Each structure stands twice: as C-alpha cells, then as structure tokens.
PDB file of C-alpha atoms in Angstrom:
ATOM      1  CA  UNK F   1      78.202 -61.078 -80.883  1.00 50.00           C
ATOM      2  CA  UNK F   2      75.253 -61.599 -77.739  1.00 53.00           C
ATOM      3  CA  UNK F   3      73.453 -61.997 -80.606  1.00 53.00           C
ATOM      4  CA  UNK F   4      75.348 -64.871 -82.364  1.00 55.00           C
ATOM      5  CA  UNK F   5      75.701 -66.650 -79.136  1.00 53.00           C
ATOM      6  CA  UNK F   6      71.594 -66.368 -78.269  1.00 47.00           C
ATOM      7  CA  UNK F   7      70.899 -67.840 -81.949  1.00 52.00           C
ATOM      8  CA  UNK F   8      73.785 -70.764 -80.933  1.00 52.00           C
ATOM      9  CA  UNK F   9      71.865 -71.405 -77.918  1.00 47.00           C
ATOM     10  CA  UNK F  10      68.595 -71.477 -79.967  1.00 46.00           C
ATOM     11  CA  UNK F  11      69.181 -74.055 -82.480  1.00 49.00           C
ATOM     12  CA  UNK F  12      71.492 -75.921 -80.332  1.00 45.00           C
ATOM     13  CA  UNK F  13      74.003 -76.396 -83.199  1.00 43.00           C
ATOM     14  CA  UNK F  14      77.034 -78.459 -81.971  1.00 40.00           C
ATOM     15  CA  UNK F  15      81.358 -77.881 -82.543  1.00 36.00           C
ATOM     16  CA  UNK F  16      82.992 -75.707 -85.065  1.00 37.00           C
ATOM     17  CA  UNK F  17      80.732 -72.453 -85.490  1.00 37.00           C
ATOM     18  CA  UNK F  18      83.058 -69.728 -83.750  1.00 36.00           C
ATOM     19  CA  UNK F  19      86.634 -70.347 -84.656  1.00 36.00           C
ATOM     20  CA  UNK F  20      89.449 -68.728 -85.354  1.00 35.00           C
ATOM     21  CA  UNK F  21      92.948 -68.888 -86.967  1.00 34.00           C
ATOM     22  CA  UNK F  22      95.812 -70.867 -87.538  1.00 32.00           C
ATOM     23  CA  UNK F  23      97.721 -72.521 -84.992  1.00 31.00           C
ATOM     24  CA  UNK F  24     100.554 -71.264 -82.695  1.00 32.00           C
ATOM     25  CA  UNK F  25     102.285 -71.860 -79.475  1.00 31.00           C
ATOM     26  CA  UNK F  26     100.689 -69.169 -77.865  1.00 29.00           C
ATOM     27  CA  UNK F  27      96.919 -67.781 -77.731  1.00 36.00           C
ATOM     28  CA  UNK F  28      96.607 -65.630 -80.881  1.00 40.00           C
ATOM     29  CA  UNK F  29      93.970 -62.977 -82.056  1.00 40.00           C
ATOM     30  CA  UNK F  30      93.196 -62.117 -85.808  1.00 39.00           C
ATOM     31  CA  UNK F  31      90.712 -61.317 -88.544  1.00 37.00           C
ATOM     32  CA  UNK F  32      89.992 -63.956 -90.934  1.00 37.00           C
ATOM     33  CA  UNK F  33      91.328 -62.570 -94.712  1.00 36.00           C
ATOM     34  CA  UNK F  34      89.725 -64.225 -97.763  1.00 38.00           C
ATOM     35  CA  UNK F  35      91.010 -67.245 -99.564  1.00 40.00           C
ATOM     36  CA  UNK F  36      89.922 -68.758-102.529  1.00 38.00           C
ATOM     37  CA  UNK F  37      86.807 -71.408-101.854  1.00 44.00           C
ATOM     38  CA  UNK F  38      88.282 -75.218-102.480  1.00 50.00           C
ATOM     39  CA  UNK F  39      91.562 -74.328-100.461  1.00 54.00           C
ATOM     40  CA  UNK F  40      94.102 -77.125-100.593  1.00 62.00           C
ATOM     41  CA  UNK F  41      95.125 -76.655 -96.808  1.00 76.00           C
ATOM     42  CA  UNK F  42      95.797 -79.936 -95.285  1.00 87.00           C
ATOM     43  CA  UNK F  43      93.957 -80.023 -92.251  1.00 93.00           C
ATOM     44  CA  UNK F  44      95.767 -82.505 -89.435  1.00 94.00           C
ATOM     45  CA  UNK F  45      93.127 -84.680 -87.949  1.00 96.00           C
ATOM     46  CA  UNK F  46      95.647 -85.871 -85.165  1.00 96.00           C
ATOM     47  CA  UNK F  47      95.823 -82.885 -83.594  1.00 97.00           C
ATOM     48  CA  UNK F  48      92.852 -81.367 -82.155  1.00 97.00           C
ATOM     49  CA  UNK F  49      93.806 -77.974 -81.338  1.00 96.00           C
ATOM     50  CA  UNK F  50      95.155 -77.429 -85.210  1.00 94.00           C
ATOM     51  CA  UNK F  51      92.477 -79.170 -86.470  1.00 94.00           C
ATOM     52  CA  UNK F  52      89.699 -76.907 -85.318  1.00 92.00           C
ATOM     53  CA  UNK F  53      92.000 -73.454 -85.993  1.00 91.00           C
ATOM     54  CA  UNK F  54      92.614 -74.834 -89.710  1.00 93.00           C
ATOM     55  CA  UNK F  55      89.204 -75.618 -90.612  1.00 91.00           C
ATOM     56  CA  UNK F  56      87.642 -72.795 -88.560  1.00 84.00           C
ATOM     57  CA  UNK F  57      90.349 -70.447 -91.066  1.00 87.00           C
ATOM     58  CA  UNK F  58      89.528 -71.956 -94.491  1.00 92.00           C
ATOM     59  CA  UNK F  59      85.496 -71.688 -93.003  1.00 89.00           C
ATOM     60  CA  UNK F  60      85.706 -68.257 -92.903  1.00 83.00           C
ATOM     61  CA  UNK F  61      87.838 -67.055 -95.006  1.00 89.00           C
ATOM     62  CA  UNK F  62      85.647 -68.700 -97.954  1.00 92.00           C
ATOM     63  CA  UNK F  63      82.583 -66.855 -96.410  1.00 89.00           C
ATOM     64  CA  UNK F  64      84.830 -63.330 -96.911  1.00 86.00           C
ATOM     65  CA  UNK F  65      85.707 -64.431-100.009  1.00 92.00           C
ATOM     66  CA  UNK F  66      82.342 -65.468-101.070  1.00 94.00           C
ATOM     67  CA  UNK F  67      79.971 -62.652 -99.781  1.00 91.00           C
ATOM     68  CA  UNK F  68      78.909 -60.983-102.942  1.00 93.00           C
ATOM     69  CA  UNK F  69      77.394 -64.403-103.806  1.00 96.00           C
ATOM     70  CA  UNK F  70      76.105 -65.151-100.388  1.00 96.00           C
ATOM     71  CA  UNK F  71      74.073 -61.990-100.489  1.00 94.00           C
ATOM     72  CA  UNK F  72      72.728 -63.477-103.292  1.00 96.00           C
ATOM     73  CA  UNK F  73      72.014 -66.923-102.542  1.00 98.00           C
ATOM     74  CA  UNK F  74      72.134 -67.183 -99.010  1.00 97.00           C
ATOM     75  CA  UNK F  75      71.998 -70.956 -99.468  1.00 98.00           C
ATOM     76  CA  UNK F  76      75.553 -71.221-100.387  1.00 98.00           C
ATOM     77  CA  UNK F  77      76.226 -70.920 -96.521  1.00 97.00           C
ATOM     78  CA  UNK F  78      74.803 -74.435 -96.657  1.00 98.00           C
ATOM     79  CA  UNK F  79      77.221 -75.110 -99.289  1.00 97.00           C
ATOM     80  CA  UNK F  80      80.199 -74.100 -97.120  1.00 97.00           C
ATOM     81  CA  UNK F  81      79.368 -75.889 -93.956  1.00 95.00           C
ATOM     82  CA  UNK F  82      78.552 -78.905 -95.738  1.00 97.00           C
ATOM     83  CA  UNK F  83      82.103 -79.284 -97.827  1.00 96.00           C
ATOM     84  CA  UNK F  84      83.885 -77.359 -94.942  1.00 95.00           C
ATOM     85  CA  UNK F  85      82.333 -78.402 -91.083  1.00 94.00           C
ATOM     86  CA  UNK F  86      80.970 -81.365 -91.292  1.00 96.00           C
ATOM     87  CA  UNK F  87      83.719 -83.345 -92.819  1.00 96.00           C
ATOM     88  CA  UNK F  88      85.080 -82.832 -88.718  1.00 96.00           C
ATOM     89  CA  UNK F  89      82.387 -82.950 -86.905  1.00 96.00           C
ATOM     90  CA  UNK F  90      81.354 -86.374 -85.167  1.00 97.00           C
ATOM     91  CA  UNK F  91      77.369 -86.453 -85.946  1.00 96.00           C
ATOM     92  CA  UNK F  92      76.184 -89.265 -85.458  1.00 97.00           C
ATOM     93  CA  UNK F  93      78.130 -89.522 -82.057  1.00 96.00           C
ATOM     94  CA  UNK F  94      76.622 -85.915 -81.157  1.00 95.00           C
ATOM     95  CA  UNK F  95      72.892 -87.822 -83.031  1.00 96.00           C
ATOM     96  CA  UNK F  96      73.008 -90.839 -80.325  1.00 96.00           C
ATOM     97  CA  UNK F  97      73.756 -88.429 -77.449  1.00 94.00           C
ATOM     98  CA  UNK F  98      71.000 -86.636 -78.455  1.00 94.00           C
ATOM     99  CA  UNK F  99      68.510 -89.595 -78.702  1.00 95.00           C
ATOM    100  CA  UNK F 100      69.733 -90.729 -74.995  1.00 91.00           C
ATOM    101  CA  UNK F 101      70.330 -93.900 -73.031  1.00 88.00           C
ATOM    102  CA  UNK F 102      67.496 -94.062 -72.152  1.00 87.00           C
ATOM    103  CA  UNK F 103      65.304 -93.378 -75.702  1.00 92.00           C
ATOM    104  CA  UNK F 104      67.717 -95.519 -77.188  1.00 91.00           C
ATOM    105  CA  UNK F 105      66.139 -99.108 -76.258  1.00 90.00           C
ATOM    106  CA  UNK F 106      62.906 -97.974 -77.246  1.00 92.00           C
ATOM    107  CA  UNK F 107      64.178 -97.069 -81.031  1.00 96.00           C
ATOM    108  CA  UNK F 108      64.955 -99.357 -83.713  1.00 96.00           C
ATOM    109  CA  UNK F 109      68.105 -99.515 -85.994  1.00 96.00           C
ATOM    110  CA  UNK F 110      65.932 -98.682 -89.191  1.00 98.00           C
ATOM    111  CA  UNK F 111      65.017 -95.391 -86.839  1.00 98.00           C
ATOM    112  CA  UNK F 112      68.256 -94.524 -85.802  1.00 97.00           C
ATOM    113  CA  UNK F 113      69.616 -94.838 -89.242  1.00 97.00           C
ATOM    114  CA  UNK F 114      66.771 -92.110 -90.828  1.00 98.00           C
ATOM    115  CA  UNK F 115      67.381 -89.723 -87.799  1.00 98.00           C
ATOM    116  CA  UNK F 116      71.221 -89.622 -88.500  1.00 98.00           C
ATOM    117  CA  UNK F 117      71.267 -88.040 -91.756  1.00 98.00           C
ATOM    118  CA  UNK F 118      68.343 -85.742 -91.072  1.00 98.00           C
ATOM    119  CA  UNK F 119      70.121 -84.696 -87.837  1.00 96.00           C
ATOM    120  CA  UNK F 120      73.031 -83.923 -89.694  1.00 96.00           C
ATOM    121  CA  UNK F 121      71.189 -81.778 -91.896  1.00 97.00           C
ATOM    122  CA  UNK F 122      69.651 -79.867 -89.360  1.00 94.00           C
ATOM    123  CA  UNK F 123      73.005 -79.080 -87.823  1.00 92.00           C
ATOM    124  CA  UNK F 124      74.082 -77.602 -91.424  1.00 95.00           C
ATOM    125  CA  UNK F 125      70.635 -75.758 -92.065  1.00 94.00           C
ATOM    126  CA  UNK F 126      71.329 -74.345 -88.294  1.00 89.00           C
ATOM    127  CA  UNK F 127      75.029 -73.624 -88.589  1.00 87.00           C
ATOM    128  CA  UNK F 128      74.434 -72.124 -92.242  1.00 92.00           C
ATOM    129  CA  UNK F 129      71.473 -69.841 -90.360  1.00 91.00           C
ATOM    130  CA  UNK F 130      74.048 -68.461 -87.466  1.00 85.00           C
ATOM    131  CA  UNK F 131      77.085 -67.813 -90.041  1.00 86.00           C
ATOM    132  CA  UNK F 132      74.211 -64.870 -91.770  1.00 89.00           C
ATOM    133  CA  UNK F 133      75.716 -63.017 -87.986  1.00 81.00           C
ATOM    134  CA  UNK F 134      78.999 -63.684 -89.028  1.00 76.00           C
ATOM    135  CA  UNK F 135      80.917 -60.305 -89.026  1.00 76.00           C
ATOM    136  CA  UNK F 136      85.177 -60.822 -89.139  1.00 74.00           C
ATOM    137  CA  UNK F 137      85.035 -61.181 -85.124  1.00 78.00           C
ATOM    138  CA  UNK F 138      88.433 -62.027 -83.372  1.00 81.00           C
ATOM    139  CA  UNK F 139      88.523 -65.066 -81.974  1.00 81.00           C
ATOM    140  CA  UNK F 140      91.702 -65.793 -79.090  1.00 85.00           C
ATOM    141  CA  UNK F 141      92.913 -69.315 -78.542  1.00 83.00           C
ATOM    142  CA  UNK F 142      94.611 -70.609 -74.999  1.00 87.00           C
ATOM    143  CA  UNK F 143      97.532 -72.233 -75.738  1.00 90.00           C
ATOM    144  CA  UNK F 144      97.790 -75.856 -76.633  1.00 94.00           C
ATOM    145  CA  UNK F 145      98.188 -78.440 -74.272  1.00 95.00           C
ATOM    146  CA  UNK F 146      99.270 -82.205 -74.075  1.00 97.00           C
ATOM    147  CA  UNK F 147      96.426 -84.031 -75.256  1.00 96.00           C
ATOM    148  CA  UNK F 148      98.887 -87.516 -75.751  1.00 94.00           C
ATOM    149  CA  UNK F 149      96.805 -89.308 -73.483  1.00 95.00           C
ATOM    150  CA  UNK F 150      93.675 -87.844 -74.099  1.00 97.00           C
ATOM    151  CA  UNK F 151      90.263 -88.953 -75.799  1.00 97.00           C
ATOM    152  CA  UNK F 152      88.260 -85.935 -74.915  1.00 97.00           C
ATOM    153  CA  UNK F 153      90.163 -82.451 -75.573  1.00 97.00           C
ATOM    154  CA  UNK F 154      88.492 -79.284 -74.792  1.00 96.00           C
ATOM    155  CA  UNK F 155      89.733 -76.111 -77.057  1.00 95.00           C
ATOM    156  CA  UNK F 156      89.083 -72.877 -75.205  1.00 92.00           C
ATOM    157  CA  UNK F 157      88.515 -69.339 -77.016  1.00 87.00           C
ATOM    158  CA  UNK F 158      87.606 -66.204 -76.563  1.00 88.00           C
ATOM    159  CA  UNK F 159      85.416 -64.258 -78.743  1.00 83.00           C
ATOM    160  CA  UNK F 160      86.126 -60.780 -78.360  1.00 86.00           C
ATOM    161  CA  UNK F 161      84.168 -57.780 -80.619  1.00 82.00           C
ATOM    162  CA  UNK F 162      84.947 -54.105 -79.575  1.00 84.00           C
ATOM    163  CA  UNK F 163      82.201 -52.796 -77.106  1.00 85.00           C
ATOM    164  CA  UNK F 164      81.194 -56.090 -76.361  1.00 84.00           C
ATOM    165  CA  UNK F 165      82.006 -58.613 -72.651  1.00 86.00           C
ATOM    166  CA  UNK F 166      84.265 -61.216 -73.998  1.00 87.00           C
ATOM    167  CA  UNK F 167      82.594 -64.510 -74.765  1.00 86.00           C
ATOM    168  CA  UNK F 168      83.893 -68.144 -73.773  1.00 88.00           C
ATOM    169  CA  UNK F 169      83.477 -70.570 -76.104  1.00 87.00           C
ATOM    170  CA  UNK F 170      84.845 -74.665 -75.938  1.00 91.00           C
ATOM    171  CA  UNK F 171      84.848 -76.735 -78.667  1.00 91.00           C
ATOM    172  CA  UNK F 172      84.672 -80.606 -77.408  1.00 96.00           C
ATOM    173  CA  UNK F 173      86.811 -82.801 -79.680  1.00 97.00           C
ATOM    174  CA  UNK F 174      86.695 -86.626 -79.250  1.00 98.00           C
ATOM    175  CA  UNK F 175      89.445 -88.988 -80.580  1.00 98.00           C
ATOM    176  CA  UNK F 176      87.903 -91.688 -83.054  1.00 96.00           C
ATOM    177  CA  UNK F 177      89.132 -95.355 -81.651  1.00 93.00           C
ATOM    178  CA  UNK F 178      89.135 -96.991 -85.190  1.00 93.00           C
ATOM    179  CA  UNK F 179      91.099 -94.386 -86.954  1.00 94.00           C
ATOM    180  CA  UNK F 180      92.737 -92.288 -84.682  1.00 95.00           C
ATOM    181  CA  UNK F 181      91.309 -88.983 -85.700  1.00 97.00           C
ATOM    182  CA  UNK F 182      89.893 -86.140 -84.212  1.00 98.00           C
ATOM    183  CA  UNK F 183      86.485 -84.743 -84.822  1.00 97.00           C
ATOM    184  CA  UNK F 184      84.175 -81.907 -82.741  1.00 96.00           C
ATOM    185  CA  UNK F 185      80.937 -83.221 -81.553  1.00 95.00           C
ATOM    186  CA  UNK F 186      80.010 -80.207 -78.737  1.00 92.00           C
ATOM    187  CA  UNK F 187      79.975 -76.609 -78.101  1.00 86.00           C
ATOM    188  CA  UNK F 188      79.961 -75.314 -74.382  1.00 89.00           C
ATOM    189  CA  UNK F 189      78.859 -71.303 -74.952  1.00 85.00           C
ATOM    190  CA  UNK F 190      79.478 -69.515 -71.315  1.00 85.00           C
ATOM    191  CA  UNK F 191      78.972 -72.926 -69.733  1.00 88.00           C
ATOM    192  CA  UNK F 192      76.026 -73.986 -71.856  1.00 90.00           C
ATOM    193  CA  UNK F 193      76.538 -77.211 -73.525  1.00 89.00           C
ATOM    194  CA  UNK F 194      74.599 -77.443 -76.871  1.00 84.00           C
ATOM    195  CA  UNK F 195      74.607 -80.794 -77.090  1.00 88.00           C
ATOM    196  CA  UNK F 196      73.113 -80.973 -73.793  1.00 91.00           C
ATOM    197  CA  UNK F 197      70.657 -78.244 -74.666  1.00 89.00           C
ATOM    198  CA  UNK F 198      69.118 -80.120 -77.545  1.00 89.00           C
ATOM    199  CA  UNK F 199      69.285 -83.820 -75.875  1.00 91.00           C
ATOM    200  CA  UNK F 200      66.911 -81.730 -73.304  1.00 91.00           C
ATOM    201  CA  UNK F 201      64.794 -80.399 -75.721  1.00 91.00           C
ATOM    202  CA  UNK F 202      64.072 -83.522 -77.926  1.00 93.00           C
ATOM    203  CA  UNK F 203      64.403 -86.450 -75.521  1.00 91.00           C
ATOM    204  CA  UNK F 204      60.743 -85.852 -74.412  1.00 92.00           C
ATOM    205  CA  UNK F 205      59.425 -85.510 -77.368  1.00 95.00           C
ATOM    206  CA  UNK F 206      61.302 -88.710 -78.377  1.00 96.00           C
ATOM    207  CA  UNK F 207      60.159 -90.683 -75.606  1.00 94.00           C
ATOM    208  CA  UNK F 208      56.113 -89.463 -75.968  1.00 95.00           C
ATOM    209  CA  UNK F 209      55.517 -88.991 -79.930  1.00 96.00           C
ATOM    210  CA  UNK F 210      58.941 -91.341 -80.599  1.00 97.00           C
ATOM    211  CA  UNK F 211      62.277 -90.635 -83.208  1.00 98.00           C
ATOM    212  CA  UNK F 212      60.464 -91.026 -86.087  1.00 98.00           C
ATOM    213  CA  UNK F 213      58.100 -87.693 -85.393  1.00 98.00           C
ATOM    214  CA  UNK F 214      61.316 -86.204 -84.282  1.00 98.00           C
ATOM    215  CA  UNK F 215      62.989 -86.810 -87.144  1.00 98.00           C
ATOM    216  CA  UNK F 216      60.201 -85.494 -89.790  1.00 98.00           C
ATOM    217  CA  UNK F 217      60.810 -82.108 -87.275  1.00 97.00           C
ATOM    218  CA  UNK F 218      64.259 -81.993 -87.835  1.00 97.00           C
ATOM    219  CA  UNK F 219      63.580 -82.825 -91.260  1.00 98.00           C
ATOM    220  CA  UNK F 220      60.903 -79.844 -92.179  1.00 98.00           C
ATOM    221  CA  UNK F 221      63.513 -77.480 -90.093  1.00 96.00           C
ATOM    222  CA  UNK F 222      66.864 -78.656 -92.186  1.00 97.00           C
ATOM    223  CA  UNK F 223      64.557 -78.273 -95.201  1.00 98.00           C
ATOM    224  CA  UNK F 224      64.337 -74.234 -94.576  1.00 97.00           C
ATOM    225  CA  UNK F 225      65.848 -71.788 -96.696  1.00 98.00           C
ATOM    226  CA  UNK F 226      68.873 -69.603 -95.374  1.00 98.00           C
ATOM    227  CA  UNK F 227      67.605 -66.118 -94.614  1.00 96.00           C
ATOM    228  CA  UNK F 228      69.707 -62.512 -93.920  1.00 93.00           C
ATOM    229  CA  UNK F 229      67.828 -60.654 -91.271  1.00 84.00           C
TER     230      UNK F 229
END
C-alpha cells in the first residue's frame, strides 16, 4: 500500500482514489465484494461523507467484478474512472487551482478552456494507472460529522493492509454554490496535498514556457496506455 501512496504522490492525482464502503454512523472497515458494472445505486450528492463511501463502493466493486477483462485490456480502468470518478470530482475547480492566481492573468479564456479537458484527462489516465495497485485493501472511515454549515468538508480514512503502518488519507469535498452539490477536488496523503503537489510542479513551467505547452504535456501523458507492472 507504500507503494500505492508513492505512485499517488507521483502523478499528483486529486479526490476519490482510496475509498471505501458504504456509509454508517460509526467508522467501518470492509473488503469491497463485486457488483455488476452500471450499478443503479443512487449516489446522494448532498451529503459528502455518503457521497464519497457510495461511489468509492460501486468504483471498486466494478474493478473486482471486472478483473478478468482488465487483465486483458488494462484500458478499461480508464473506462471505470471516467463513468464512475469523475462524474464527482470538481476538475476544473482542482484545473484553476492548479494554473494559480498568479498564472491566471497571464492566460487567456481560449487557454483555460483547452487545459480543462486535457487536465481532466490526465487525472483519469493517472487515476486509471494507480487502480493497476489496487488489491481489496480495507479502508476505515471516522465518523460523520455536521457539515450543515459547511462548504469545505474533509473525509478522513484510514487505509490499513496487514503488515503494513496505517495510512491517512482526506478526501477534500467542496459544496457547489449553484446547485448545492458536493464534489471532491483534493487528496491530502499523510499530510501531502496533491493538489498542492501538482500546482507546484506545473506553475513554473506555466509561467516560463506558458498553459498551452503545459497542456500538450498533460495531453501526451493522458494519451498513455494503462500498463500492469
């Protein structure tokens, strides 16, 4: 599981890519059991704590159900994290914070607009890459608190393998102003924000070679094939 966290910390992939089960009033630990892919589980955008534990559950319970053909076509995992992640995950809020305050003035719309999609992409081709570690870990959730007057929640776990230090892993879920709903746009690994991680690593190169030439990078990596190593 060191290993799934030093990949996360890598590629700087943001939100849901460690999560665990359905929800309950008190932490819970479990393995994930297969369910058919296209589940019709309603997930509840208005509560962030179920949110993540529902879509985290029908996430990995496709990949068990799924792994003969993943094995296969390890490209599928792009599949699942497209139809299954990214519906709840705040991109192109995670995309600005990325391109930074200060890069920001010095970009055009047109710009901003291309690096959105690709940056989106990029987070699939990197979740899709990290789920080939996947391997029915136990993930434990703290109980759910009053988030009523919230607009930033932060949903603590623990990932816990046998023989292996327990891991701390936040999810940061922001409440959309327009609709209401809930979406992940950051993951804080043993303190590490990811999203602060890649703003880091790309706001240089923004500011010297500019977003285009950032986003043909992104755009080569999202572009890469899914590999089992």
């Amino acid at each position: 599981m060191k290993a799934l966290i030093t990949k996360l910390l890598i590629t700087g992939c943001l939100a849901s890519a460690s999560m665990g089960s359905v929800a309950s009033d008190i932490s819970s630990t479990q393995h994930f059991a297969p369910m058919a892919a296209g589940s019709s589980v309603k997930v509840d955008e208005t509560n962030p704590y179920s949110m993540i534990r529902t879509v985290a559950d029908i996430t990995f319970k496709r990949f068990a159900n799924e792994q003969a053909e993943i094995r296969k076509n390890p490209n599928l995992l792009k599949d699942i994290v497209r139809e299954e992640l990214v519906p709840y995950i705040n991109y192109k809020y995670a995309a600005f914070k990325v391109i930074g305050g200060s890069n920001f003035r010095s970009t055009t719309e047109e710009e901003r607009d291309e690096f959105v999609p690709v940056f989106r992409d990029y987070l699939v081709t990197s979740y899709a890459q990290v789920f080939t570690l996947y391997n029915n870990q136990k993930v434990e959730f703290e109980p759910e608190r009053d988030f009523a007057d919230e607009k930033v929640v932060a949903v603590r776990t623990t990932v816990i393998e046998p023989g292996r230090d327990p891991i701390d892993i936040s999810f940061r879920v922001r409440k959309e102003k327009k609709t209401g709903e809930w979406k992940a746009y950051d993951m804080v690994a043993e303190g590490i924000s990811l999203l602060d991680s890649k703003q880091a690593e790309l706001s240089g190169l923004i500011r010297q070679k500019g977003l285009p030439h950032v986003t043909e990078m992104l755009r080569e990596k999202a572009n890469k094939d899914i590999v089992f190593k």
